[in-house]
């Protein structure tokens, strides 16, 4: 006996680009202070800290990507992700024009609506 299971997956494209020169965690990684004090710093100081310590920017980027995959996409968690149940994902990292990292991700959402079902729901007057 052969059982055929058909699952519909929606593929999403996500570009993820955290602002390392604005986030206090990234600035903490780049600074020499041992205690974390989220304080507003002048713009030129923020840019200088990140430019002088690219490893801090990479550490911050890694932290943000791991938290995004875990909490927003719900990978290896008890709950589904924000977009639904994540079936799979594939991502590549590249530097942006100002040499900060950003992520391009393909995301497969399991048992999601088909394009026709999405269209039907949008066209429904009760929507």
Short mmCIF file of C-alpha atoms in Angstrom, two decimals:
data_model
loop_
_atom_site.label_atom_id
_atom_site.label_comp_id
_atom_site.label_asym_id
_atom_site.label_seq_id
_atom_site.Cartn_x
_atom_site.Cartn_y
_atom_site.Cartn_z
CA UNK A 1 0.00 0.00 0.00
CA UNK A 2 1.38 3.39 -1.02
CA UNK A 3 0.22 6.52 0.72
CA UNK A 4 0.79 9.76 -1.11
CA UNK A 5 0.99 12.80 1.12
CA UNK A 6 0.87 16.14 -0.60
CA UNK A 7 1.90 19.21 1.35
CA UNK A 8 1.60 22.67 -0.07
CA UNK A 9 4.53 24.92 0.68
CA UNK A 10 4.74 28.62 0.06
CA UNK A 11 8.17 29.99 -0.71
CA UNK A 12 8.98 33.40 0.72
CA UNK A 13 11.99 35.58 0.03
CA UNK A 14 13.33 37.56 2.98
CA UNK A 15 16.15 40.08 3.05
CA UNK A 16 17.38 40.63 6.59
CA UNK A 17 19.66 43.58 7.32
CA UNK A 18 20.06 44.59 10.98
CA UNK A 19 21.38 48.12 11.59
CA UNK A 20 24.61 47.39 13.44
CA UNK A 21 25.61 51.03 13.79
CA UNK A 22 22.39 51.87 15.65
CA UNK A 23 21.82 48.90 17.96
CA UNK A 24 23.17 49.12 21.53
CA UNK A 25 24.20 45.43 21.57
CA UNK A 26 26.37 45.90 18.49
CA UNK A 27 27.94 49.02 19.99
CA UNK A 28 28.57 47.11 23.23
CA UNK A 29 30.39 44.38 21.25
CA UNK A 30 32.51 47.06 19.53
CA UNK A 31 33.32 49.05 22.65
CA UNK A 32 35.84 48.33 25.41
CA UNK A 33 33.38 48.88 28.29
CA UNK A 34 32.79 45.77 30.37
CA UNK A 35 29.29 46.67 31.53
CA UNK A 36 26.34 47.08 29.21
CA UNK A 37 24.87 50.59 29.33
CA UNK A 38 22.40 51.32 26.53
CA UNK A 39 23.08 55.00 25.98
CA UNK A 40 22.51 57.32 23.06
CA UNK A 41 25.79 58.10 21.36
CA UNK A 42 26.58 60.65 18.67
CA UNK A 43 26.25 59.33 15.12
CA UNK A 44 29.95 59.74 14.29
CA UNK A 45 30.96 57.77 17.40
CA UNK A 46 28.60 54.91 16.49
CA UNK A 47 30.02 54.68 12.96
CA UNK A 48 33.60 54.87 14.25
CA UNK A 49 33.07 52.07 16.80
CA UNK A 50 31.66 49.69 14.18
CA UNK A 51 34.18 50.67 11.49
CA UNK A 52 37.11 50.04 13.83
CA UNK A 53 35.79 46.66 14.96
CA UNK A 54 34.21 44.68 12.11
CA UNK A 55 34.19 41.52 14.25
CA UNK A 56 31.70 43.23 16.56
CA UNK A 57 29.41 43.84 13.58
CA UNK A 58 29.71 40.18 12.55
CA UNK A 59 28.99 38.97 16.11
CA UNK A 60 25.92 41.22 16.29
CA UNK A 61 24.73 40.03 12.87
CA UNK A 62 25.12 36.38 13.92
CA UNK A 63 23.16 36.99 17.14
CA UNK A 64 20.33 38.70 15.26
CA UNK A 65 20.12 35.97 12.59
CA UNK A 66 20.05 33.18 15.21
CA UNK A 67 17.32 35.00 17.17
CA UNK A 68 15.33 35.64 13.96
CA UNK A 69 15.45 31.96 12.96
CA UNK A 70 14.59 30.78 16.46
CA UNK A 71 11.90 33.24 17.52
CA UNK A 72 10.40 34.66 14.33
CA UNK A 73 10.60 31.56 12.13
CA UNK A 74 10.05 29.13 15.05
CA UNK A 75 12.72 26.65 13.90
CA UNK A 76 13.25 23.86 16.50
CA UNK A 77 10.67 25.45 18.79
CA UNK A 78 7.37 24.29 20.27
CA UNK A 79 5.50 27.07 18.45
CA UNK A 80 5.06 27.77 14.74
CA UNK A 81 6.82 30.79 13.34
CA UNK A 82 5.32 34.17 12.60
CA UNK A 83 4.62 33.13 8.98
CA UNK A 84 3.44 29.60 9.86
CA UNK A 85 5.27 26.31 10.26
CA UNK A 86 8.73 26.58 8.70
CA UNK A 87 9.41 23.50 6.56
CA UNK A 88 12.89 24.60 5.46
CA UNK A 89 15.05 27.62 4.83
CA UNK A 90 18.15 28.48 2.85
CA UNK A 91 20.15 31.65 3.35
CA UNK A 92 23.26 33.36 2.05
CA UNK A 93 25.15 36.27 3.59
CA UNK A 94 26.83 39.11 1.73
CA UNK A 95 28.19 42.54 2.61
CA UNK A 96 26.13 45.58 1.74
CA UNK A 97 27.49 48.75 0.13
CA UNK A 98 28.76 50.06 3.46
CA UNK A 99 30.35 46.64 4.17
CA UNK A 100 27.80 45.57 6.79
CA UNK A 101 26.34 42.09 6.50
CA UNK A 102 22.88 41.23 5.28
CA UNK A 103 21.06 37.98 4.62
CA UNK A 104 19.02 36.74 1.67
CA UNK A 105 16.75 33.88 2.70
CA UNK A 106 14.35 31.50 0.99
CA UNK A 107 11.72 30.23 3.40
CA UNK A 108 9.36 27.32 2.82
CA UNK A 109 6.15 27.49 4.88
CA UNK A 110 4.39 24.13 5.35
CA UNK A 111 0.64 23.68 4.71
CA UNK A 112 0.17 27.30 3.76
CA UNK A 113 -2.41 28.66 1.40
CA UNK A 114 -1.91 28.08 -2.30
CA UNK A 115 -1.68 31.15 -4.56
CA UNK A 116 -5.25 30.46 -5.74
CA UNK A 117 -6.54 30.25 -2.15
CA UNK A 118 -4.81 33.53 -1.32
CA UNK A 119 -6.38 35.16 -4.38
CA UNK A 120 -9.83 33.77 -3.49
CA UNK A 121 -9.59 35.12 0.05
CA UNK A 122 -8.42 38.55 -1.11
CA UNK A 123 -11.24 38.74 -3.67
CA UNK A 124 -13.86 37.68 -1.10
CA UNK A 125 -16.00 40.71 -0.15
CA UNK A 126 -15.97 39.54 3.50
CA UNK A 127 -12.16 39.91 3.57
#
